[in-house]
Amino acid sequence: MNLKTLLAERLEVALRDAGAAAASAIVGPATRPEFGDYQANGAMAAAKRLGMKPRDLALRVAEAADLAGIAARCDVTGPGFISLTIDDDCLSEALADGRTEPVGGGERVVIDYSHPNLAKEMQVHHLRSTIIGDAVARVLDALGYDVIRQNHVGDWGTGFGRLVAHLNDTGEDSEALGDLERFYTEASERFANDATFADRARQVVVDLQGGDPATLARWQRYIDISMSHCQAVYERLGVGLEPEHVRGESAYNDDLDGIVEDLEAKGLLTESDGALCAFLPEFKGKDGKIAPIIVRKSDGGYLYHSTDLAAVRHRTQTLHAKRVLYVVDARQGLHFKQLFALARRAAYDAGASLEHHPFGMMLGNDGRPFKTREGSGTRLLDLLDEATVRARRLVEAKNPELDGQQMDRVARAVGIGAVKYADLSKNRTGDYVFDWDAMMSFEGNTAPYLQYAYARIQSLFQRGRVDAAALTGRPAIREAEEHALALQIARFQETLEQVAATVMPHHLCTYLYDLAAAFMRFYERCPVLDSDVRNDRLLLCRHTAATLSRGLDLLGIETVDRM
RNA sequence: GCGCCCGUAGCUCAACUGGACAGAGCAUCGGCCUUCUAAGCCGGCGGUUGAAGGUUCGAGUCCUUCCGGGCGCGCCA
């Protein structure tokens, strides 16, 4: 049940009856405890349009709204706020053990995330796209959207041209990704410093895009090696990307000639210095210059604008997406603005919503781009190793009674969870500071705090020899802490809908932190096992645990029963 | 030069997209374990939301200008 939506619907009926036809009730959580659980702010804006006194309209709406069985109190406060307190019985009924309602109605959403560059190991800067995208995909799934994950891997650019050209020159070869990485670095160096090598590398790209069998075979081997590495990282991270979700740049190769022909037919392209470009007037700056979109290079090769255009067309016209979400680095903002603009001109968007959801860089404590340890390394696997080692040290210190296997499980859940949560809990479209001590401190808005709340509940069940699944009935709510806890649990659905609308998982993190904090207060104040109302409180515990666990699961974070 | 993003407590971050007195954690000071995990709970201290104007009944949020910081801008992705 989504209480927020329910309240808004009821209040909007009353607003309409009062003469404010299209007015929104603007319902949100109350900003202060004395204003109840929810507040509606819509009457003030509506009154302005009707020429009424805000308070008078608010009083009429509060009086007329049918809130029976939902709100125990409905008061007008201040200049015309409507303060609502949810009925305890209604709250109790709203508890759902973390289950969600399929409001998505099967609407198809494509989400493009992770997209590592192949032939290189995954780096720390791939983390954000991978885990933010994964969390959003899970939330959309949970809400009943038809989610199609697309891993648009970089398997087709000049990077491969450099690599293959370099190995052609040196005669070297390897099955090990570490070697490929080294070859790649060498190749990049030569590309920058050796003009004739750069030409050969570009020629390899043309061969590849032209379908030369020998080049293709060599390319395929490196892709396979590289992809299996990515798959191992996804597994380690607990990210739900599978080989079936990979549809890389190369998948669109056969579409590129057709894309260019079509754009030309639509009069969108101009030749400029031998390259084919689109000059769209909305990208003209004050200096009169237009930022071009290059869809084909002067040597006949294609760029990522072209493959991305083909991908848009595929996603909207073949996959029939209603929304296409790009979880990509903020530095590509201009690229996506241009891409979407050109796609709309060419009618490739098919009416779908094309959305770039940008994020900033991971910075170290020094404010510079993050590196693992003091070295220059930025391998993602190194980061995950260090997270697990740090977590294991902490777990050993805090709870030495766990056996080795339990210790490993907890270290994994806490270490990986802390890294992911630290990232997911931040809204910033700008950069964010990666701080080992803060995320591993086990205090405040961190994964371990949430995991600890969950473990405490499991411990409670264990100590009381309670089979939580066998508990029946709806809990009666008496104490203020119980009311606050139940209210927070009941907000799960509206929170997920907020994440789906904004593509910002940090709203879910804030929600879960507030939920864990509400539970901790309840736990301190309200004894459970030795209580006259034991069953009611055990039920509240079960709903809390289930919601915490489900919420963390949607973030891709594990829970443990003991820690 | 053109363009995008960011600026909130000493530090790291919120503020549900225009609502009430801007909230958390860390740090700091103090209180609470012979009862369910103290990895916890309760309280104190801490703010001219970079600056100045403007719109509005109401602005951290919208508009303008300026100051700081980051990033992007023709054949890399």
XYZ file of C-alpha atoms (C1' of nucleotides) in Angstrom:
640
model
C 0.000 0.000 0.000
C 1.252 3.461 -0.862
C -0.118 5.704 1.889
C 1.222 8.818 0.257
C -0.647 8.157 -2.982
C -3.767 7.138 -1.107
C -3.790 10.341 0.932
C -3.162 12.429 -2.158
C -6.082 10.815 -3.999
C -8.498 11.399 -1.137
C -7.397 14.977 -0.605
C -7.551 15.757 -4.310
C -11.180 14.652 -4.437
C -11.896 17.167 -1.681
C -9.855 19.834 -3.472
C -11.833 19.270 -6.639
C -15.136 19.480 -4.767
C -13.936 22.752 -3.299
C -13.393 24.131 -6.776
C -9.697 23.434 -7.318
C -10.073 20.994 -10.190
C -6.541 20.117 -11.240
C -4.817 20.918 -7.962
C -2.218 18.553 -6.601
C -2.434 17.795 -2.881
C 1.395 17.744 -2.606
C 1.621 15.086 0.082
C 4.923 14.271 1.726
C 6.315 13.154 5.058
C 5.730 15.659 7.834
C 8.738 17.879 8.402
C 8.392 17.768 12.185
C 6.933 15.216 14.593
C 4.341 17.634 15.953
C 2.867 17.904 12.458
C 1.948 14.222 12.413
C 3.074 11.614 9.901
C 2.322 13.221 6.556
C 1.554 16.732 5.487
C -0.281 18.111 2.472
C 0.828 21.476 1.145
C -1.339 21.730 -1.952
C -4.195 23.765 -0.510
C -2.082 26.915 -0.251
C -1.090 27.019 -3.903
C -4.630 26.091 -4.982
C -6.162 28.806 -2.819
C -3.951 31.372 -4.450
C -5.300 30.421 -7.882
C -8.892 30.483 -6.621
C -8.464 33.810 -4.877
C -9.323 32.193 -1.543
C -7.619 32.446 1.805
C -5.215 29.490 2.032
C -6.311 28.554 5.498
C -10.001 28.581 4.580
C -9.488 26.213 1.667
C -7.293 23.932 3.775
C -10.000 23.795 6.453
C -12.650 22.919 3.876
C -10.506 20.197 2.348
C -9.494 18.752 5.699
C -13.159 18.702 6.738
C -14.502 17.178 3.525
C -11.787 14.640 2.676
C -12.795 11.025 3.144
C -9.963 9.768 5.317
C -11.939 7.270 7.365
C -9.774 4.316 8.310
C -6.637 6.060 7.074
C -5.963 9.144 9.149
C -6.635 9.260 12.865
C -6.065 13.011 12.834
C -6.305 15.655 10.158
C -5.536 19.202 11.291
C -4.880 22.452 9.548
C -1.748 24.125 10.856
C 0.143 27.274 10.058
C -0.899 29.191 6.942
C -2.709 26.193 5.414
C -0.736 22.978 5.870
C -2.829 19.876 6.359
C -1.205 17.669 8.994
C -2.116 13.994 8.919
C -1.571 11.264 11.476
C -2.061 7.743 10.204
C -4.454 5.489 12.047
C -2.638 2.706 13.929
C -4.944 0.052 12.553
C -4.325 1.254 9.019
C -0.586 1.222 9.653
C -0.731 -2.297 10.946
C -2.563 -3.391 7.852
C -0.039 -1.690 5.602
C 2.852 -3.850 6.833
C 3.870 -6.179 4.029
C 7.092 -8.002 4.943
C 8.929 -6.124 2.218
C 6.529 -7.118 -0.531
C 5.828 -4.539 -3.215
C 3.015 -3.692 -5.580
C 3.484 -3.962 -9.351
C 2.661 -0.380 -10.239
C 4.909 -0.590 -13.307
C 2.267 -2.568 -15.150
C 4.824 -4.318 -17.323
C 6.014 -1.106 -18.961
C 9.285 -1.787 -20.697
C 12.396 0.016 -19.498
C 15.864 -0.425 -20.948
C 18.716 0.377 -18.627
C 22.237 0.825 -19.931
C 24.917 0.440 -17.292
C 28.386 -0.848 -16.429
C 29.671 -0.826 -20.051
C 33.321 -1.614 -19.273
C 35.995 -1.228 -21.905
C 37.114 -4.676 -22.871
C 40.777 -5.627 -23.287
C 41.341 -3.825 -20.019
C 40.672 -4.893 -16.479
C 37.739 -3.216 -14.799
C 38.831 -0.090 -12.969
C 37.383 1.623 -9.922
C 35.664 4.163 -12.146
C 33.456 1.382 -13.494
C 32.051 0.830 -10.025
C 29.505 3.616 -9.923
C 27.713 2.868 -13.161
C 27.680 -0.835 -12.400
C 26.166 -0.693 -8.938
C 23.866 2.304 -9.410
C 22.492 0.763 -12.586
C 22.108 -2.607 -10.928
C 20.208 -1.162 -7.970
C 17.873 0.801 -10.235
C 17.245 -2.282 -12.372
C 16.346 -4.296 -9.283
C 13.983 -1.632 -7.985
C 12.231 -1.334 -11.342
C 11.915 -5.125 -11.438
C 10.389 -5.131 -7.979
C 7.811 -2.552 -9.059
C 6.650 -4.630 -11.978
C 8.400 -2.882 -14.830
C 9.657 -5.023 -17.679
C 13.354 -4.315 -17.285
C 15.884 -5.052 -20.003
C 19.493 -4.706 -18.862
C 21.930 -3.691 -21.553
C 25.658 -3.921 -20.982
C 26.945 -1.748 -23.812
C 30.517 -2.971 -23.523
C 33.291 -1.103 -25.306
C 34.416 -3.862 -27.628
C 34.750 -2.038 -30.909
C 36.749 1.139 -30.781
C 40.253 2.209 -31.666
C 41.414 0.605 -28.420
C 41.127 -2.723 -30.149
C 42.795 -1.354 -33.203
C 45.779 -0.359 -31.085
C 45.943 -3.678 -29.299
C 45.713 -5.891 -32.374
C 48.085 -3.700 -34.384
C 50.610 -3.832 -31.558
C 50.458 -7.598 -31.254
C 50.697 -7.940 -35.019
C 53.936 -5.957 -34.805
C 55.506 -7.742 -31.848
C 54.224 -11.248 -32.526
C 53.276 -11.557 -28.854
C 50.140 -13.279 -27.636
C 48.583 -14.408 -24.373
C 45.470 -15.861 -22.783
C 46.004 -13.847 -19.609
C 44.141 -10.618 -19.110
C 47.041 -9.200 -17.131
C 49.222 -9.547 -20.228
C 46.563 -7.989 -22.423
C 46.437 -5.100 -20.033
C 50.192 -4.633 -20.372
C 50.038 -4.934 -24.167
C 47.255 -2.394 -24.155
C 49.325 0.086 -22.189
C 52.265 -0.384 -24.524
C 49.987 -0.001 -27.522
C 48.475 3.214 -26.172
C 51.935 4.644 -25.643
C 52.939 3.842 -29.197
C 49.659 5.218 -30.507
C 50.419 8.537 -28.887
C 54.036 8.731 -29.995
C 54.278 6.921 -33.300
C 52.261 8.349 -36.179
C 52.765 5.396 -38.513
C 51.680 2.991 -35.781
C 48.588 5.124 -35.164
C 47.726 4.805 -38.851
C 48.135 1.018 -38.709
C 45.926 0.908 -35.614
C 43.229 2.887 -37.383
C 43.488 0.540 -40.339
C 42.875 -2.424 -38.039
C 39.676 -0.736 -36.852
C 38.566 -0.351 -40.444
C 39.398 -4.047 -41.081
C 37.472 -5.053 -38.030
C 34.457 -2.968 -38.929
C 34.715 -4.305 -42.483
C 34.537 -7.902 -41.251
C 38.049 -9.167 -42.027
C 37.980 -12.806 -40.773
C 41.514 -13.024 -39.349
C 41.178 -9.750 -37.465
C 37.745 -10.731 -36.242
C 38.964 -14.083 -34.919
C 41.751 -12.470 -32.973
C 39.383 -9.851 -31.659
C 36.865 -12.470 -30.517
C 39.490 -14.262 -28.415
C 40.381 -11.094 -26.543
C 36.706 -10.308 -26.009
C 36.121 -13.729 -24.489
C 39.070 -13.421 -22.119
C 38.038 -9.960 -21.102
C 34.364 -10.759 -20.638
C 35.086 -13.688 -18.365
C 37.064 -11.296 -16.191
C 34.111 -8.888 -16.076
C 31.782 -11.720 -15.211
C 34.010 -12.672 -12.282
C 33.928 -9.079 -11.037
C 30.124 -8.960 -11.311
C 29.892 -12.157 -9.329
C 32.225 -10.818 -6.686
C 30.213 -7.610 -6.497
C 26.890 -9.385 -6.386
C 25.711 -7.592 -9.499
C 22.995 -9.212 -11.575
C 24.601 -8.767 -14.967
C 24.878 -11.907 -17.073
C 26.351 -12.657 -20.496
C 22.856 -12.450 -21.978
C 22.744 -8.757 -21.027
C 25.812 -7.932 -23.071
C 25.089 -6.100 -26.246
C 28.247 -4.234 -27.039
C 29.201 -1.672 -29.610
C 30.130 -4.409 -32.049
C 26.533 -5.656 -32.101
C 25.539 -2.533 -34.023
C 28.275 -2.710 -36.643
C 25.995 -3.916 -39.407
C 23.566 -1.049 -38.734
C 26.078 1.762 -39.128
C 26.063 2.184 -42.924
C 22.285 2.228 -42.841
C 22.245 4.805 -40.051
C 24.455 7.144 -42.066
C 22.386 6.654 -45.225
C 19.218 7.323 -43.314
C 20.588 10.456 -41.639
C 21.771 11.701 -45.006
C 18.374 11.026 -46.541
C 16.830 13.056 -43.755
C 19.174 15.916 -44.567
C 20.852 15.883 -41.179
C 24.474 15.430 -42.260
C 27.108 17.784 -43.613
C 30.600 16.953 -44.802
C 33.312 18.744 -42.873
C 37.043 18.111 -43.318
C 36.176 14.754 -44.849
C 34.053 13.651 -41.885
C 30.270 13.376 -41.837
C 28.795 15.584 -39.153
C 25.459 16.762 -37.866
C 25.353 20.434 -36.916
C 22.267 21.022 -34.809
C 21.426 24.653 -34.105
C 20.662 24.029 -30.415
C 24.376 23.376 -29.907
C 25.388 26.808 -31.083
C 27.234 28.799 -28.433
C 27.382 32.572 -27.936
C 30.405 32.604 -30.214
C 28.248 31.348 -33.073
C 30.062 28.012 -33.364
C 28.105 24.774 -33.370
C 29.477 21.751 -31.513
C 29.443 19.068 -34.213
C 28.305 15.464 -33.936
C 30.707 13.342 -35.948
C 28.983 10.214 -37.159
C 31.672 9.031 -39.581
C 35.370 9.797 -39.552
C 37.277 10.985 -42.593
C 38.911 7.546 -42.856
C 35.503 5.873 -43.066
C 35.545 4.542 -39.496
C 32.647 5.029 -37.127
C 32.578 6.583 -33.673
C 30.520 6.074 -30.586
C 27.909 8.562 -31.765
C 27.060 6.190 -34.558
C 26.881 3.043 -32.468
C 24.906 4.876 -29.803
C 22.410 6.047 -32.420
C 22.001 2.484 -33.610
C 21.550 1.426 -29.990
C 18.817 4.022 -29.435
C 16.987 2.777 -32.495
C 17.309 -0.829 -31.385
C 16.072 -0.090 -27.904
C 13.041 1.912 -28.939
C 12.018 0.236 -32.188
C 13.040 -3.379 -31.647
C 12.869 -3.684 -27.866
C 9.948 -1.193 -27.684
C 11.231 0.555 -24.581
C 9.117 3.355 -23.137
C 12.103 4.632 -21.147
C 15.789 4.232 -21.873
C 18.006 4.986 -18.894
C 21.707 5.676 -19.351
C 23.637 5.392 -16.098
C 26.820 6.996 -17.330
C 29.573 9.309 -16.106
C 28.647 13.008 -15.984
C 31.505 13.870 -18.319
C 29.475 12.445 -21.153
C 26.688 14.945 -20.639
C 27.270 16.764 -23.896
C 27.503 13.505 -25.810
C 24.096 12.394 -24.575
C 22.461 15.754 -25.183
C 23.676 15.566 -28.753
C 22.790 11.920 -29.121
C 19.237 12.404 -27.890
C 18.729 15.522 -29.993
C 19.917 13.788 -33.152
C 17.895 10.659 -32.336
C 14.758 12.770 -32.034
C 15.455 14.536 -35.344
C 15.858 11.180 -36.998
C 12.729 9.858 -35.230
C 14.714 7.028 -33.630
C 13.307 7.750 -30.191
C 9.834 6.500 -31.155
C 8.342 8.643 -28.424
C 10.368 6.950 -25.688
C 11.907 8.917 -22.870
C 15.686 8.995 -23.333
C 17.359 9.835 -20.028
C 20.983 10.344 -19.068
C 21.459 9.894 -15.332
C 24.932 11.227 -14.645
C 27.234 10.745 -11.696
C 30.575 12.217 -10.713
C 33.958 10.752 -9.999
C 35.233 8.868 -6.967
C 37.762 11.043 -5.195
C 40.287 10.110 -2.545
C 40.642 11.920 0.782
C 43.071 14.275 -0.940
C 40.362 15.434 -3.341
C 42.108 13.838 -6.301
C 40.777 10.889 -8.316
C 40.683 7.830 -6.105
C 43.503 5.281 -6.166
C 43.810 2.042 -4.225
C 46.520 2.177 -1.571
C 49.394 4.528 -2.106
C 50.206 3.041 -5.512
C 48.734 4.288 -8.734
C 46.504 1.229 -9.024
C 42.842 1.640 -9.785
C 41.921 -1.990 -10.393
C 38.421 -2.689 -9.187
C 39.407 -6.155 -7.954
C 42.102 -4.626 -5.735
C 39.490 -2.362 -4.227
C 37.170 -5.271 -3.478
C 40.058 -7.287 -2.006
C 40.981 -4.455 0.290
C 37.346 -3.993 1.350
C 37.058 -7.637 2.329
C 40.374 -7.636 4.199
C 39.429 -4.502 6.132
C 35.998 -5.905 6.977
C 37.497 -9.192 8.126
C 39.872 -7.385 10.486
C 36.965 -5.474 11.995
C 34.766 -8.542 12.362
C 37.566 -10.469 14.045
C 37.991 -7.656 16.537
C 34.271 -7.180 17.223
C 33.060 -10.762 17.314
C 35.864 -13.327 17.744
C 33.332 -16.058 18.541
C 32.396 -16.593 14.909
C 34.062 -19.534 13.223
C 36.221 -19.091 10.147
C 33.476 -19.760 7.642
C 31.045 -17.374 9.294
C 33.828 -14.822 9.505
C 34.383 -15.070 5.746
C 30.693 -14.650 5.005
C 30.381 -11.626 7.263
C 33.572 -10.091 5.880
C 32.224 -10.425 2.369
C 28.780 -9.077 3.191
C 30.146 -6.186 5.227
C 33.148 -5.350 3.054
C 31.426 -5.397 -0.311
C 28.251 -4.011 1.218
C 30.096 -1.068 2.758
C 31.726 -0.133 -0.536
C 28.488 -0.358 -2.480
C 26.426 1.410 0.146
C 28.891 4.269 0.495
C 28.445 4.920 -3.198
C 24.715 4.276 -3.478
C 23.852 6.426 -0.467
C 25.067 9.593 -2.133
C 22.885 11.674 -4.364
C 25.626 13.770 -5.827
C 25.570 14.195 -9.528
C 28.958 15.675 -8.785
C 31.996 13.922 -7.357
C 32.097 12.049 -4.057
C 34.811 11.245 -1.581
C 35.685 7.576 -1.099
C 36.684 7.215 2.533
C 37.541 3.760 3.898
C 37.295 4.822 7.522
C 33.882 6.446 7.161
C 32.269 3.544 5.345
C 33.887 0.950 7.614
C 33.253 2.843 10.831
C 30.034 0.877 11.354
C 28.322 4.036 12.579
C 25.837 6.323 10.958
C 24.388 5.833 7.500
C 26.444 2.803 6.501
C 25.755 -0.729 5.329
C 27.064 -2.301 8.556
C 24.618 -0.278 10.652
C 21.739 -1.676 8.602
C 23.177 -5.177 8.628
C 23.595 -4.949 12.372
C 19.943 -3.977 12.851
C 18.979 -7.014 10.812
C 21.310 -9.326 12.768
C 19.905 -8.044 16.062
C 16.410 -9.078 14.989
C 17.597 -12.510 13.922
C 19.354 -12.865 17.243
C 16.109 -11.988 18.977
C 14.246 -14.727 17.144
C 17.004 -17.199 17.892
C 17.170 -16.378 21.591
C 13.392 -16.560 21.941
C 13.225 -19.750 19.844
C 10.749 -17.987 17.590
C 9.786 -19.238 14.172
C 9.153 -15.825 12.628
C 7.434 -17.243 9.568
C 4.881 -18.966 11.792
C 3.778 -15.743 13.503
C 0.262 -14.777 12.517
C -1.994 -11.779 12.739
C -1.488 -8.067 12.577
C 0.344 -6.306 15.370
C -1.546 -3.918 17.605
C 0.334 -0.648 17.913
C 0.534 1.092 21.277
C 3.763 2.932 21.965
C 5.065 5.950 20.056
C 8.160 3.950 19.038
C 5.936 1.229 17.609
C 3.935 3.762 15.653
C 7.081 5.388 14.270
C 8.525 2.010 13.309
C 5.348 0.790 11.633
C 5.005 4.079 9.758
C 8.524 3.760 8.421
C 7.976 0.158 7.344
C 4.805 1.236 5.565
C 6.732 3.789 3.524
C 8.670 1.131 1.601
C 6.462 1.185 -1.484
C 6.425 4.975 -1.867
C 10.203 5.024 -1.456
C 10.733 2.524 -4.249
C 8.428 4.510 -6.495
C 10.513 7.564 -5.750
C 13.681 5.700 -6.738
C 12.042 4.529 -9.966
C 10.961 8.061 -10.852
C 14.234 9.790 -10.018
C 16.701 6.974 -10.789
C 18.388 7.827 -7.506
C 18.953 4.845 -5.224
C 20.149 7.038 -2.367
C 16.503 7.637 -1.476
C 16.248 3.949 -0.674
C 19.437 4.157 1.417
C 18.103 7.075 3.444
C 14.861 5.182 3.915
C 16.622 2.051 5.165
C 18.801 4.075 7.509
C 15.717 5.735 8.971
C 14.082 2.318 9.246
C 17.070 0.835 11.077
C 17.218 3.873 13.368
C 13.478 3.590 14.099
C 14.021 -0.055 14.966
C 16.977 0.699 17.255
C 14.841 3.188 19.182
C 12.014 0.668 19.415
C 14.473 -1.993 20.527
C 15.881 0.180 23.323
C 12.498 1.276 24.573
C 10.227 -1.716 24.021
C 11.225 -5.127 25.407
C 10.153 -7.871 23.033
C 10.695 -11.355 24.368
C 9.754 -10.653 27.980
C 6.586 -8.727 27.250
C 2.796 -9.058 27.575
C 2.512 -8.035 23.950
C 5.280 -10.308 22.755
C 3.481 -11.506 19.630
C 2.701 -7.970 18.455
C 6.283 -6.875 18.909
C 7.687 -10.003 17.293
C 5.502 -9.262 14.285
C 6.889 -5.740 14.103
C 10.390 -7.221 14.257
C 9.607 -9.624 11.446
C 8.232 -6.884 9.194
C 11.285 -4.756 9.984
C 13.740 -7.554 9.197
C 11.956 -8.525 6.001
C 11.847 -4.928 4.799
C 15.485 -4.293 5.689
C 16.565 -7.460 3.964
C 14.478 -6.797 0.871
C 15.638 -3.206 0.689
C 19.280 -4.179 0.984
C 18.722 -6.903 -1.581
C 17.407 -4.264 -3.999
C 20.677 -2.409 -3.446
C 22.577 -5.629 -4.120
C 23.756 -5.920 -0.505
C 23.695 -9.118 1.565
C 22.488 -9.611 5.114
C 23.864 -12.051 7.706
C 22.114 -13.557 10.731
C 25.106 -13.075 13.029
C 27.840 -10.488 12.936
C 36.537 31.411 -25.911
C 31.907 28.364 -25.624
C 29.145 24.956 -22.618
C 27.662 21.540 -18.497
C 27.923 20.254 -13.249
C 28.975 21.516 -8.203
C 29.426 25.087 -3.677
C 24.794 23.386 2.845
C 27.935 22.727 10.428
C 35.375 21.799 11.369
C 34.740 16.836 8.019
C 31.379 13.390 5.048
C 26.495 13.792 3.409
C 20.559 14.705 3.607
C 16.585 17.963 2.748
C 10.965 13.449 -1.079
C 11.883 18.429 -6.628
C 8.799 25.661 -4.118
C 6.640 24.640 2.062
C 6.695 25.307 8.601
C 12.251 26.610 13.115
C 17.806 23.530 7.072
C 18.496 17.610 9.285
C 21.899 13.015 10.148
C 26.665 10.705 11.047
C 31.842 11.725 12.234
C 34.748 14.835 15.460
C 34.004 17.139 20.422
C 31.547 17.359 25.591
C 28.173 14.609 28.912
C 24.638 10.449 30.338
C 22.843 4.928 29.770
C 25.073 -2.190 30.062
C 23.705 -7.976 36.790
C 17.441 -8.182 31.097
C 16.565 -9.364 24.047
C 24.319 -8.086 20.223
C 27.020 -1.030 23.599
C 28.831 -2.435 15.886
C 23.535 0.373 20.252
C 20.422 4.395 22.673
C 19.632 9.564 24.935
C 21.360 14.645 25.388
C 24.845 19.271 24.630
C 27.917 22.141 21.171
C 28.073 23.429 16.101
C 24.615 27.284 10.048
C 23.945 34.673 7.144
C 22.932 27.179 2.673
C 29.864 30.877 -1.643
C 28.098 36.525 -2.443
C 24.599 40.166 -4.093
C 20.043 41.197 -6.358
C 15.127 39.319 -8.209
C 10.312 36.244 -8.594
C 6.793 34.270 -4.675
C 2.139 34.248 0.721
C 6.743 31.129 1.150
C 13.555 30.016 -1.822
C 19.074 25.618 0.043
C 15.683 24.531 -4.222
C 13.473 28.948 -9.646
C 15.790 33.612 -12.538
C 20.134 37.278 -13.216
C 25.113 38.730 -12.192
C 29.578 37.832 -9.735
C 33.297 34.653 -6.839
C 35.411 29.837 -6.092
C 36.043 24.318 -7.680
C 35.458 20.230 -11.250
C 34.588 18.553 -16.149
C 33.647 18.712 -21.420
C 34.149 20.984 -26.378
C 36.110 17.474 -34.944
C 37.636 12.560 -36.243
C 39.198 8.210 -28.324
C 34.933 6.125 -25.717
